[in-house]
CSV table of C-alpha atoms in Angstrom, one decimal:
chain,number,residue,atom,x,y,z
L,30,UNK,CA,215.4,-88.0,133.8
L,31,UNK,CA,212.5,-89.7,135.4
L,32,UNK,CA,210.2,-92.6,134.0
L,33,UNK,CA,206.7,-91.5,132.9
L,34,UNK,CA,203.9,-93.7,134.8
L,35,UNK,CA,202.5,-96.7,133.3
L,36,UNK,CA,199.7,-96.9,130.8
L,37,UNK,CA,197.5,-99.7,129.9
L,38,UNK,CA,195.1,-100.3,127.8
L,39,UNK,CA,192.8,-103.8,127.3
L,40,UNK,CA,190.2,-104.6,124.7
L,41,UNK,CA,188.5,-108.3,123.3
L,42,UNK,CA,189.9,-109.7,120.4
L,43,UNK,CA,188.0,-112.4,118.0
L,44,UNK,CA,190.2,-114.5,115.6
L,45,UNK,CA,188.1,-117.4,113.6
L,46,UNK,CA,188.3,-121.0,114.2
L,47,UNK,CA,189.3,-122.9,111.1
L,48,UNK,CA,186.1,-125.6,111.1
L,49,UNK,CA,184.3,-126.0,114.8
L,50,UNK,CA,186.8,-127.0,118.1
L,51,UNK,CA,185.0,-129.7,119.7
L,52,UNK,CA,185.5,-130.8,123.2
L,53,UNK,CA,183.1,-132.7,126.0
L,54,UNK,CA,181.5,-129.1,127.0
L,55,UNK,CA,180.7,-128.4,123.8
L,56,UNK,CA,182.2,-126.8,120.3
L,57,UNK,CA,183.5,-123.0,119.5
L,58,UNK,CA,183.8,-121.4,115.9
L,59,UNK,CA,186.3,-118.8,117.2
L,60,UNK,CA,188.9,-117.5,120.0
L,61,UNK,CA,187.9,-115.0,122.3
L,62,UNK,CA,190.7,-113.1,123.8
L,63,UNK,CA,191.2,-110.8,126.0
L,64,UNK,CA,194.8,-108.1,125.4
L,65,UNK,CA,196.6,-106.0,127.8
L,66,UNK,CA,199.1,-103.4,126.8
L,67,UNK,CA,201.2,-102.0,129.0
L,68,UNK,CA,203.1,-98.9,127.9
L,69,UNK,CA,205.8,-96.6,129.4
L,70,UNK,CA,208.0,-94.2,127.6
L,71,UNK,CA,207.1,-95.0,124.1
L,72,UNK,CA,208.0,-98.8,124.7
L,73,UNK,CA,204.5,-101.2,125.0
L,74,UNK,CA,204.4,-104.8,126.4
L,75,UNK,CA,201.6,-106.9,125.2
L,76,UNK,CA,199.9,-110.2,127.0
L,77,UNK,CA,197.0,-112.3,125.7
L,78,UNK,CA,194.5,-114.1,127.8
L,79,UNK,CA,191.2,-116.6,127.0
L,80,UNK,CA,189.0,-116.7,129.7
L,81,UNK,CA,187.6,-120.1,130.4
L,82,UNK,CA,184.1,-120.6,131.3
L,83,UNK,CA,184.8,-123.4,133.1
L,84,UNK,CA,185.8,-121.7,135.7
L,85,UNK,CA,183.4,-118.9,135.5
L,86,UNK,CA,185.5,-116.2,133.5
L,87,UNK,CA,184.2,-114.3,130.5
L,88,UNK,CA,185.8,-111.8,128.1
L,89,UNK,CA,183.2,-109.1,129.7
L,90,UNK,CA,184.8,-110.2,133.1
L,91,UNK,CA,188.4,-110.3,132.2
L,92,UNK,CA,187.9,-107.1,131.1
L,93,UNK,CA,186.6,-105.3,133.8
L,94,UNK,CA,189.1,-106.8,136.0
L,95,UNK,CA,191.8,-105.4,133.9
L,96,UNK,CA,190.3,-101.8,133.8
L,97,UNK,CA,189.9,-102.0,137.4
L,98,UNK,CA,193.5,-102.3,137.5
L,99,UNK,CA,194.1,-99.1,135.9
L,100,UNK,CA,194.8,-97.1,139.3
L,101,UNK,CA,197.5,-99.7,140.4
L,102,UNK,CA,199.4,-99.8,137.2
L,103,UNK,CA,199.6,-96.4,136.9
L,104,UNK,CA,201.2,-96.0,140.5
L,105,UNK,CA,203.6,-98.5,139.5
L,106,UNK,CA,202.5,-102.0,140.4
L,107,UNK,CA,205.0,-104.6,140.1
L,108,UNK,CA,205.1,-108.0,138.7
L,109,UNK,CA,206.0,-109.3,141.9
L,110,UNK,CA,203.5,-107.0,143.8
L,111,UNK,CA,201.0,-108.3,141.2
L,112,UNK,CA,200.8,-111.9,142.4
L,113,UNK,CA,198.9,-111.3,145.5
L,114,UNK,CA,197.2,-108.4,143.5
L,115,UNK,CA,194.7,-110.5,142.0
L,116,UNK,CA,193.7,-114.0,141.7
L,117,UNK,CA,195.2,-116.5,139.6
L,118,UNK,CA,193.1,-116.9,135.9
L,119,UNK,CA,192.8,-115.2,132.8
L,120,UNK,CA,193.2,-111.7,134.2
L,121,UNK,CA,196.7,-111.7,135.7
L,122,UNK,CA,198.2,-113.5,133.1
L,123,UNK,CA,197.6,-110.8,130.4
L,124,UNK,CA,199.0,-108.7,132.9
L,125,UNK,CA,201.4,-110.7,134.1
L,126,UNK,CA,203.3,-111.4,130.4
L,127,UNK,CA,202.6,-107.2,129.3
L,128,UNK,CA,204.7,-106.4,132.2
L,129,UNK,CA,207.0,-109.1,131.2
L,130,UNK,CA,207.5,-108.1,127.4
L,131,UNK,CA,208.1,-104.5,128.8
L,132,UNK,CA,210.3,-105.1,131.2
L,133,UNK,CA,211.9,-107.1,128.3
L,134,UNK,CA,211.9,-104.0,126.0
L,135,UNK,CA,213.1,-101.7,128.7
L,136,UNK,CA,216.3,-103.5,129.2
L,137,UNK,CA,216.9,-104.7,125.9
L,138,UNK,CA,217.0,-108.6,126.2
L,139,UNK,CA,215.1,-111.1,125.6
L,140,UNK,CA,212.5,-112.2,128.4
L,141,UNK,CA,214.5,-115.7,129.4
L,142,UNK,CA,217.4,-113.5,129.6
L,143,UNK,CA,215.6,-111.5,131.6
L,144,UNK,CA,213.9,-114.1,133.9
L,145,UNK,CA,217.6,-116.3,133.8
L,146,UNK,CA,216.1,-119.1,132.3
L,147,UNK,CA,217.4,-121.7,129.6
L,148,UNK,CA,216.7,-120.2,125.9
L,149,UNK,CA,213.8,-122.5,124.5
L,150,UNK,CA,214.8,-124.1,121.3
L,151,UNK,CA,212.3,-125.3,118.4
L,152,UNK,CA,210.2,-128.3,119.8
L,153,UNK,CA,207.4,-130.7,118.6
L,154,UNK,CA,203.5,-129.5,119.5
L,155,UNK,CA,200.8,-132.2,119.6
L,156,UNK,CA,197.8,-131.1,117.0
L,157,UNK,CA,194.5,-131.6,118.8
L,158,UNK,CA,191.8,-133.7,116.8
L,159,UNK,CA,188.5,-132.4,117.5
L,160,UNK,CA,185.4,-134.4,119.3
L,161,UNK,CA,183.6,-136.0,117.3
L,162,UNK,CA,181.8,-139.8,116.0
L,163,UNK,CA,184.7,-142.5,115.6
L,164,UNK,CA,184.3,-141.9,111.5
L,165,UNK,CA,184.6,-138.3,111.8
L,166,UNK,CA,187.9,-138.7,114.3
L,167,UNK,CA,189.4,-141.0,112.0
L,168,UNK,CA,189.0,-139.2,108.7
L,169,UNK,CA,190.6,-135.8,110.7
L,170,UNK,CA,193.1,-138.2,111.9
L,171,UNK,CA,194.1,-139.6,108.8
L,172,UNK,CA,194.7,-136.0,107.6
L,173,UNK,CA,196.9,-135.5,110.9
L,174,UNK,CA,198.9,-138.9,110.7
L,175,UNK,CA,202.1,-137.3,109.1
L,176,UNK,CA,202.5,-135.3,112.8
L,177,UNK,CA,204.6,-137.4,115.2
L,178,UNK,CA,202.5,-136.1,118.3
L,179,UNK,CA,198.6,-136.0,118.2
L,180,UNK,CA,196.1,-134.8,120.8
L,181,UNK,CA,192.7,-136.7,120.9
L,182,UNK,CA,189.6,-134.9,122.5
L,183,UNK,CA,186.8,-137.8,123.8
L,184,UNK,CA,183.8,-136.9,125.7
L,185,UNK,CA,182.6,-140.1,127.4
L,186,UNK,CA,179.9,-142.8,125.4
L,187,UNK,CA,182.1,-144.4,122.8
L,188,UNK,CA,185.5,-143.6,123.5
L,189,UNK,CA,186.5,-147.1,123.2
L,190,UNK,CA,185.4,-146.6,119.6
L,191,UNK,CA,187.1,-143.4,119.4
L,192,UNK,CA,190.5,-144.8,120.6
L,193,UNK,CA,190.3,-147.5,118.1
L,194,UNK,CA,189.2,-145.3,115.3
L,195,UNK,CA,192.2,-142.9,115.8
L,196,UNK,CA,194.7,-145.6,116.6
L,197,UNK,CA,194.2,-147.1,113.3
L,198,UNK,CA,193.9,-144.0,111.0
L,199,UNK,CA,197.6,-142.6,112.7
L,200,UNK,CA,199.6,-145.8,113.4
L,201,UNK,CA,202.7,-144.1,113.9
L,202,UNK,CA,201.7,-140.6,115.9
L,203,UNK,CA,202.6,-140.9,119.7
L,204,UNK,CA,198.7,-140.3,120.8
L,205,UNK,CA,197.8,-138.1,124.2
L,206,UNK,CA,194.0,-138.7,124.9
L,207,UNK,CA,192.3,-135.8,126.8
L,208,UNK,CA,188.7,-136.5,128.1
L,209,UNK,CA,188.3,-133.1,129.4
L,210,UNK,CA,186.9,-134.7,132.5
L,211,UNK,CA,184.1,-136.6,130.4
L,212,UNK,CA,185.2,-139.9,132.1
L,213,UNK,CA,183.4,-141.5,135.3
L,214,UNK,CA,184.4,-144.0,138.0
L,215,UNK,CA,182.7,-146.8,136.5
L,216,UNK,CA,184.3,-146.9,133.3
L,217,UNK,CA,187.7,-145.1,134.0
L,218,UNK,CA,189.3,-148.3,134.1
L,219,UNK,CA,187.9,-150.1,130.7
L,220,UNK,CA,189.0,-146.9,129.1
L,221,UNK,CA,192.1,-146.7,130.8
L,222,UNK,CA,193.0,-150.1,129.5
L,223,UNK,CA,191.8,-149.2,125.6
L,224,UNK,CA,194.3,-146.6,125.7
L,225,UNK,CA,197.2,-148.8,126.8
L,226,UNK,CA,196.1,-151.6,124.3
L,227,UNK,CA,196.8,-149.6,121.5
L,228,UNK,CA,199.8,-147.4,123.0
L,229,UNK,CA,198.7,-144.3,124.0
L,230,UNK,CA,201.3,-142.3,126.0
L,231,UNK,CA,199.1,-139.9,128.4
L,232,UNK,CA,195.8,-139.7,129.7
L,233,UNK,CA,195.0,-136.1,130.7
L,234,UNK,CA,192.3,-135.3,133.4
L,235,UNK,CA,190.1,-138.2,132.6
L,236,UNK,CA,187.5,-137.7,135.6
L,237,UNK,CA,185.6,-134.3,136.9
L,238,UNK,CA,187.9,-132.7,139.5
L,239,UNK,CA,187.8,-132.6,142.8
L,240,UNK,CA,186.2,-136.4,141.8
L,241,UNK,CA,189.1,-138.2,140.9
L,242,UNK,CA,190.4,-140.2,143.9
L,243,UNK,CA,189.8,-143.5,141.8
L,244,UNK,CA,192.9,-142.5,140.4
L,245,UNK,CA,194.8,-143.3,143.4
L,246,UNK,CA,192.9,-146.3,143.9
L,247,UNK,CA,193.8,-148.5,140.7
L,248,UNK,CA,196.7,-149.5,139.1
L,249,UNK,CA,196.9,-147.0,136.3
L,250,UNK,CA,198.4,-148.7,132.7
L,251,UNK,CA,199.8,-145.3,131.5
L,252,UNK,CA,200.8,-141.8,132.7
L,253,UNK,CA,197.5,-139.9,133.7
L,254,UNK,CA,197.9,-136.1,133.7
L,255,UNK,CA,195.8,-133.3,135.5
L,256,UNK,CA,194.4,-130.4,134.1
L,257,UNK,CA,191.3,-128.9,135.1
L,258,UNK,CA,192.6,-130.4,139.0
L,259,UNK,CA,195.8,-128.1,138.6
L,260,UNK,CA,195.7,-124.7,138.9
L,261,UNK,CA,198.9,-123.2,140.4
L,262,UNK,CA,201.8,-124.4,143.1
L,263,UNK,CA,199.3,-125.1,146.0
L,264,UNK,CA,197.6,-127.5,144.1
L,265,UNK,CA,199.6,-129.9,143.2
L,266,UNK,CA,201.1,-131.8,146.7
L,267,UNK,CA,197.9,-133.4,147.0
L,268,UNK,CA,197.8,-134.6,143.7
L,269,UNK,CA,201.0,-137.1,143.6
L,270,UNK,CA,199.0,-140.5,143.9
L,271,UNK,CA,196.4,-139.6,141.6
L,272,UNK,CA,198.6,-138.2,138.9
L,273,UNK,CA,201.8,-138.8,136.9
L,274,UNK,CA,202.1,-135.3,135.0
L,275,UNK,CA,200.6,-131.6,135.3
L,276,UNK,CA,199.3,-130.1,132.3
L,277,UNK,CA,200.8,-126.0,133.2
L,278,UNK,CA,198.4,-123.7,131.0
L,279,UNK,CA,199.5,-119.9,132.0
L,280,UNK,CA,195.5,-119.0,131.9
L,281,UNK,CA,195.4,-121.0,134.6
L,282,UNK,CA,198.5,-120.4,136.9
L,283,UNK,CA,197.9,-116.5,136.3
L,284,UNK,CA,200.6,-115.5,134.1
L,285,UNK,CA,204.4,-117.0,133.4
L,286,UNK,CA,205.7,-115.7,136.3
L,287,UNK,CA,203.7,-118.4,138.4
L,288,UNK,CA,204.1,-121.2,135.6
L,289,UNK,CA,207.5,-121.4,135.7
L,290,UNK,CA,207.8,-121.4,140.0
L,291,UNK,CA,205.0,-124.0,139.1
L,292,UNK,CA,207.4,-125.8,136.7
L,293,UNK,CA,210.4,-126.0,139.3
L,294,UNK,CA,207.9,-126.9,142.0
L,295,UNK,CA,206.4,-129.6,139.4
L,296,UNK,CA,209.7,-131.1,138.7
L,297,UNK,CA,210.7,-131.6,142.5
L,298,UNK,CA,207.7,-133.2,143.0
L,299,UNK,CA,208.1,-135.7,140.0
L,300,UNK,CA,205.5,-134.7,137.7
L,301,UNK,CA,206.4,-135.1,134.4
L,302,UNK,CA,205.3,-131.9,132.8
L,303,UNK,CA,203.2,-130.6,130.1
L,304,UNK,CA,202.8,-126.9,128.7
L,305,UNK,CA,199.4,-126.4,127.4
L,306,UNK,CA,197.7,-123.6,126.2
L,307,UNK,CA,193.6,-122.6,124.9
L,308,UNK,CA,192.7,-122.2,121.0
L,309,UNK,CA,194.4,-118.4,120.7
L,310,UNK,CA,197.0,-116.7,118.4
L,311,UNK,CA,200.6,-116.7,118.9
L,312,UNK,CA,200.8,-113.8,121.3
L,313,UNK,CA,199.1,-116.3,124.2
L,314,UNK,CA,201.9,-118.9,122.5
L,315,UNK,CA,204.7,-117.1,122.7
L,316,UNK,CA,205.4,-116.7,126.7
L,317,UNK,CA,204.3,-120.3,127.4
L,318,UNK,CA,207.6,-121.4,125.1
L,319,UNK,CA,209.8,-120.5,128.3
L,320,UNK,CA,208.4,-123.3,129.7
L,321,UNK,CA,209.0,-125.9,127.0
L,322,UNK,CA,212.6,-126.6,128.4
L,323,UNK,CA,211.4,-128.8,131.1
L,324,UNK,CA,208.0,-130.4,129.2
L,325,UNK,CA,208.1,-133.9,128.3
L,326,UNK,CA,205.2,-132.7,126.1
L,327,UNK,CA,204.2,-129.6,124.8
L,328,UNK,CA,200.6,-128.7,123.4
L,329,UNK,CA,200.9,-125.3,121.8
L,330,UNK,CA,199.3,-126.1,118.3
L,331,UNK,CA,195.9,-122.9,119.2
L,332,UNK,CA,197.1,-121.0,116.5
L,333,UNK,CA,196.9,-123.9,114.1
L,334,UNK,CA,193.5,-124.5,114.8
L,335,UNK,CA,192.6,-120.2,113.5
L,336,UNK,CA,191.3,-119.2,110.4
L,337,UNK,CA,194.1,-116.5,110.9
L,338,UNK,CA,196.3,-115.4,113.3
L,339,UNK,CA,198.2,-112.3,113.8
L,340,UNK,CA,200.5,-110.2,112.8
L,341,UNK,CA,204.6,-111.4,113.5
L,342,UNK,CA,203.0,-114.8,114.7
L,343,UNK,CA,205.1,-117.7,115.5
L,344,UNK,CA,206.4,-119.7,113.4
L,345,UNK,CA,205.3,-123.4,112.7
L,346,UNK,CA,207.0,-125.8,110.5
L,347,UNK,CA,204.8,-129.0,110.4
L,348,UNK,CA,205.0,-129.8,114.3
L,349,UNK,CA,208.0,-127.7,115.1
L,350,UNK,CA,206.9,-124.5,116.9
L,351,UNK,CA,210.3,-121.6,117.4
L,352,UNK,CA,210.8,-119.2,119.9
L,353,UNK,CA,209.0,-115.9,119.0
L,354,UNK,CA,210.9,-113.0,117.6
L,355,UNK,CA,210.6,-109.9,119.8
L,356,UNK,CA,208.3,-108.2,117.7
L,357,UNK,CA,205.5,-110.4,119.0
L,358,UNK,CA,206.6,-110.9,122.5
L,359,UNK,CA,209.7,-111.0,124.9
């Protein structure tokens, strides 16, 4: 008996933020997503995607690009054969984690099974804290301080202030400060040094990239992690003396197939890694959890910051984000 082709199907998705998400480029009152369902047999694999303007994606975009591959899934294109299909982003990895979750279903195990990687266990997610004035940082804080990891959004003028604010309203909350490249050279340094004066652990992507060489010019008080200047494996050998850790978000590296080569690569390298993700619901979640075995951090907390999320959604316990059950992904 022979396989029926593949199907797929794609549409946007809205989901409410609870409050506004506030970062450097501006603030958000809900997720955008973009879902690709990939179906053969009666079995269906799902993947979740947010295109990121900053690099010129929108839902109407990621879209199109995932009806244009309509022709190529239907005559059987492979994960592998995907990779050079398209370009990494937003795209690929909704296709990239549908074919995953059915090629999970297919052969009845679970996706690390499937991938042979180590079975991720419950871990810790850092909570972000919005952008905002130091008084409206601290006051979210304060309602934050009983998480042992914390994510702070600053945006440039006052972030000295901002560190302080924070610092004081969570005394005990290991701090990661992300200036969503808001910093410039001439006050990376004084910034640099506020974090380290009141124990923050990471710095992540504190100048614009492709404009951070000062970051292999000074003597850096703290681990400084790229984002936006990491996209996949070819970009991070010129990055080891600007940068202690990689921040691996699976919108950027075009699916989990190329974070987790991007992980392995990462870790020969001697980047300390992190697993990020953008403000979505538990289905974009759920695959980037194979790659919290080798993070020293994980930021996974989008569907914390919904209104709602959807249906068989992860589960969260405070901080502690599990392993999804296979009737959301994998």
């Amino acid at each position: 008996m022979t396989s029926s082709k593949l199907s797929m199907l794609a549409r946007i998705e809205r989901f409410p933020i609870a409050g506004t998400f506030t970062i450097s480029r501006g603030a958000k009152t809900e997720a955008v997503t973009v879902v690709a369902e990939i179906s053969r047999d009666g079995l269906t694999g799902r993947g979740e995607c947010v295109p990121y303007p900053r690099y010129g994606e929108t839902p109407e975009g990621t879209l199109g690009a995932l009806q244009a591959m309509q022709d190529a899934i239907a005559g059987g294109l492979t994960r592998k054969a995907l990779q050079t299909a398209m370009p990494p982003g937003a795209a690929r990895n909704a296709l990239d984690c549908a074919l995953i979750d059915l090629e999970a279903k297919t052969a009845d195990v679970r996706a690390w099974n499937l991938l042979g990687r180590p079975v991720p266990s419950e871990c810790t997610t850092a909570y972000t804290i919005s952008l905002g004035s130091p008084e409206a940082m601290a006051a979210a804080t304060a309602k934050a301080a009983h998480r042992p990891l914390l994510k702070i959004k600053l945006g440039g003028d006052g972030d000295e202030a901002r560190i302080a604010a924070v610092r004081k309203a969570a005394p005990e909350s290991e701090l990661i400060i992300d200036a969503n490249e808001a910093w410039t050279e001439a006050n990376l340094e004084r910034n640099l040094a506020a974090c380290a004066a009141v124990g923050v652990t990471l710095v992540e992507q504190p100048l614009p990239a492709r404009q951070d060489g000062a970051l292999a010019r000074i003597k850096r008080p703290l681990a400084v992690c790229a984002d936006e200047s990491v996209h996949d494996r070819s970009s991070l050998a010129p990055l080891r003396e600007r940068y202690d850790a990689v921040n691996i978000k699976l919108d950027k590296t075009g699916g989990l197939t190329e974070a987790l080569a991007m992980a392995d690569a990462a870790q020969a390298l001697g980047f300390k890694i992190m697993v990020g993700c953008m403000v979505a619901t538990s289905l974009s979640m759920a695959p980037a959890m194979l790659v919290t075995p080798q993070a020293r951090f994980v930021d996974l907390d989008g569907p914390l910051l919904l209104a709602r999320d959807r249906d068989h959604a992860l589960r969260y316990d405070g901080s502690l984000v599990y392993p999804p059950d296979s009737s959301l992904w994998g």
